[in-house]
Short mmCIF file of C-alpha atoms in Angstrom, two decimals:
data_model
loop_
_atom_site.label_atom_id
_atom_site.label_comp_id
_atom_site.label_asym_id
_atom_site.label_seq_id
_atom_site.Cartn_x
_atom_site.Cartn_y
_atom_site.Cartn_z
CA UNK A 34 -7.41 33.21 21.70
CA UNK A 35 -8.12 33.82 25.36
CA UNK A 36 -5.71 34.53 28.21
CA UNK A 37 -6.27 31.07 29.81
CA UNK A 38 -5.07 29.31 26.66
CA UNK A 39 -2.10 31.67 26.43
CA UNK A 40 -1.16 30.91 30.07
CA UNK A 41 -1.24 27.16 29.31
CA UNK A 42 0.92 27.69 26.23
CA UNK A 43 3.49 29.65 28.22
CA UNK A 44 3.60 26.82 30.77
CA UNK A 45 4.61 24.31 28.07
CA UNK A 46 6.96 26.53 26.07
CA UNK A 47 9.93 25.52 28.12
CA UNK A 48 13.24 23.80 27.51
CA UNK A 49 12.92 20.27 26.15
CA UNK A 50 16.39 19.55 27.57
CA UNK A 51 15.12 20.28 31.09
CA UNK A 52 11.54 18.94 30.80
CA UNK A 53 11.89 16.27 28.09
CA UNK A 54 8.68 15.31 26.31
CA UNK A 55 6.61 17.38 28.74
CA UNK A 56 7.49 20.55 26.81
CA UNK A 57 7.32 22.08 23.36
CA UNK A 58 10.45 22.96 21.45
CA UNK A 59 9.80 26.70 21.09
CA UNK A 60 11.70 27.25 17.85
CA UNK A 61 10.00 24.39 16.01
CA UNK A 62 6.53 25.11 17.33
CA UNK A 63 6.64 28.86 16.87
CA UNK A 64 7.66 28.79 13.19
CA UNK A 65 6.36 25.45 11.83
CA UNK A 66 2.98 25.95 10.08
CA UNK A 67 2.20 22.25 10.60
CA UNK A 68 2.79 22.13 14.36
CA UNK A 69 -0.37 20.70 15.86
CA UNK A 70 -3.87 22.19 16.04
CA UNK A 71 -2.81 25.79 16.04
CA UNK A 72 0.24 25.65 13.78
CA UNK A 73 3.13 28.06 14.07
CA UNK A 74 3.26 31.66 12.95
CA UNK A 75 4.51 30.89 9.44
CA UNK A 76 1.95 30.22 6.74
CA UNK A 77 2.19 27.13 4.52
CA UNK A 78 4.71 28.82 2.20
CA UNK A 79 7.18 28.82 5.16
CA UNK A 80 7.97 32.51 4.45
CA UNK A 81 4.90 34.62 5.19
CA UNK A 82 4.15 35.36 8.85
CA UNK A 83 0.55 34.92 10.06
CA UNK A 84 0.28 38.33 11.72
CA UNK A 85 -2.77 37.36 13.82
CA UNK A 86 -0.93 34.44 15.45
CA UNK A 87 2.21 36.54 15.80
CA UNK A 88 0.20 39.20 17.67
CA UNK A 89 -1.18 36.57 20.10
CA UNK A 90 2.34 35.46 20.94
CA UNK A 91 3.67 39.01 21.42
CA UNK A 92 3.27 38.94 25.24
CA UNK A 93 5.51 35.88 25.62
CA UNK A 94 8.18 36.63 23.00
CA UNK A 95 11.70 37.11 24.19
CA UNK A 96 13.00 40.69 23.81
CA UNK A 97 14.59 41.45 20.47
CA UNK A 98 12.38 39.19 18.35
CA UNK A 99 10.58 42.12 16.72
CA UNK A 100 7.72 41.39 14.34
CA UNK A 101 8.71 37.80 13.69
CA UNK A 102 9.26 38.48 10.00
CA UNK A 103 12.29 36.50 8.84
CA UNK A 104 14.82 38.55 6.93
CA UNK A 105 17.86 37.79 4.84
CA UNK A 106 20.88 36.39 6.58
CA UNK A 107 24.47 37.46 6.18
CA UNK A 108 25.84 36.51 2.79
CA UNK A 109 22.51 36.96 1.05
CA UNK A 110 22.26 40.29 -0.78
CA UNK A 111 19.58 42.51 0.90
CA UNK A 112 16.52 40.51 -0.42
CA UNK A 113 17.42 36.94 0.66
CA UNK A 114 18.41 35.68 -2.81
CA UNK A 115 20.34 32.39 -2.95
CA UNK A 116 23.95 32.84 -4.08
CA UNK A 117 26.61 30.55 -5.53
CA UNK A 118 30.07 30.48 -7.05
CA UNK A 119 31.62 28.05 -9.53
CA UNK A 120 35.21 26.85 -10.01
CA UNK A 121 36.35 25.33 -13.32
CA UNK A 122 39.36 22.99 -13.39
CA UNK A 123 40.93 21.05 -16.26
CA UNK A 124 41.66 17.47 -15.22
CA UNK A 125 43.51 16.43 -18.36
CA UNK A 126 44.36 17.93 -21.75
CA UNK A 127 45.89 15.88 -24.58
CA UNK A 128 45.75 18.47 -27.36
CA UNK A 129 42.97 16.86 -29.35
CA UNK A 130 40.58 16.99 -26.35
CA UNK A 131 40.27 17.57 -22.62
CA UNK A 132 38.28 16.70 -19.51
CA UNK A 133 37.18 19.34 -17.02
CA UNK A 134 35.13 19.61 -13.84
CA UNK A 135 33.10 22.45 -12.37
CA UNK A 136 32.34 22.71 -8.64
CA UNK A 137 29.29 24.78 -7.63
CA UNK A 138 29.33 26.07 -4.04
CA UNK A 139 26.39 27.62 -2.17
CA UNK A 140 27.90 30.80 -0.68
CA UNK A 141 24.64 32.10 0.82
CA UNK A 142 22.53 31.24 3.85
CA UNK A 143 19.56 29.92 1.86
CA UNK A 144 19.48 26.51 0.17
CA UNK A 145 19.77 26.46 -3.61
CA UNK A 146 16.85 24.90 -5.46
CA UNK A 147 18.75 24.89 -8.73
CA UNK A 148 21.83 26.42 -10.33
CA UNK A 149 23.17 27.44 -13.73
CA UNK A 150 26.83 27.93 -14.71
CA UNK A 151 27.94 29.90 -17.77
CA UNK A 152 31.33 30.44 -19.41
CA UNK A 153 32.77 31.53 -22.75
CA UNK A 154 35.85 29.92 -24.25
CA UNK A 155 38.38 32.05 -26.10
CA UNK A 156 38.89 29.35 -28.77
CA UNK A 157 36.82 26.90 -30.79
CA UNK A 158 36.20 24.37 -27.98
CA UNK A 159 32.97 22.39 -27.99
CA UNK A 160 31.46 20.21 -25.27
CA UNK A 161 31.45 16.60 -26.51
CA UNK A 162 29.74 15.02 -23.49
CA UNK A 163 28.63 16.11 -20.01
CA UNK A 164 27.65 14.30 -16.81
CA UNK A 165 25.68 15.52 -13.76
CA UNK A 166 24.35 18.53 -15.74
CA UNK A 167 22.72 19.37 -19.06
CA UNK A 168 24.13 22.00 -21.36
CA UNK A 169 23.52 24.25 -24.33
CA UNK A 170 26.27 25.82 -26.39
CA UNK A 171 25.96 28.80 -28.70
CA UNK A 172 29.28 29.63 -30.35
CA UNK A 173 31.89 29.72 -27.61
CA UNK A 174 29.36 30.28 -24.78
CA UNK A 175 28.28 27.26 -22.72
CA UNK A 176 25.44 27.16 -20.18
CA UNK A 177 25.22 24.14 -17.87
CA UNK A 178 22.15 23.50 -15.67
CA UNK A 179 22.00 21.08 -12.75
CA UNK A 180 20.64 17.57 -13.13
CA UNK A 181 17.55 16.57 -11.17
CA UNK A 182 19.64 14.88 -8.46
CA UNK A 183 22.14 17.69 -7.70
CA UNK A 184 20.23 20.99 -7.94
CA UNK A 185 19.47 21.30 -4.24
CA UNK A 186 22.56 22.49 -2.36
CA UNK A 187 22.60 23.38 1.34
CA UNK A 188 24.34 26.55 2.53
CA UNK A 189 28.09 25.91 2.50
CA UNK A 190 27.59 22.74 0.45
CA UNK A 191 28.64 22.00 -3.10
CA UNK A 192 27.70 19.99 -6.18
CA UNK A 193 29.66 19.32 -9.32
CA UNK A 194 29.60 18.18 -12.90
CA UNK A 195 32.14 17.17 -15.47
CA UNK A 196 32.51 17.14 -19.22
CA UNK A 197 34.70 16.28 -22.13
CA UNK A 198 35.52 18.78 -24.86
CA UNK A 199 37.59 19.27 -28.00
CA UNK A 200 40.00 20.55 -29.08
CA UNK A 201 42.29 20.87 -26.06
CA UNK A 202 44.54 23.78 -25.19
CA UNK A 203 41.73 26.19 -24.37
CA UNK A 204 42.78 27.03 -20.84
CA UNK A 205 40.41 27.89 -17.98
CA UNK A 206 37.64 30.42 -18.75
CA UNK A 207 35.95 32.67 -16.20
CA UNK A 208 32.68 31.14 -14.97
CA UNK A 209 29.55 32.63 -13.45
CA UNK A 210 26.99 30.88 -11.27
CA UNK A 211 23.32 31.80 -10.99
CA UNK A 212 21.19 30.26 -8.25
CA UNK A 213 17.47 29.99 -7.56
#
């Protein structure tokens, strides 16, 4: 990449709000691997930085942008792992059975691709039917995995599933959520 091309690039990397369509949107262009002939500095996996392209752009980067390597955001434990929580609520309990719902919330800054919720009942409860998730049960331990349509959850967003079980009177168990 020569200096003439770089000078032309700098000329067009300006505010789209001020120059309209006669400008590049810097954020989109600089990161998007599919942005035009040259592509951005991310490779096709959208995570790995193309260090050669990043080095070419070094002279025009704003101060404080460092190497261009994206890191984990706040709320994601040190390595950028997606995180979630789950809340279990009993909607109705008639002694011989019950209905419950579980709400999965993305508590991180990365989108969830899928999630899994696990709990263990203190009694002899069994899941009799489940919607918006699939489950396995071994003894008193239940593991529910997202359905195809509700596994992706944006940061701050939530998804849920419900189920019927028997017998009733089991109370609310502690639940854990695992995200990928």
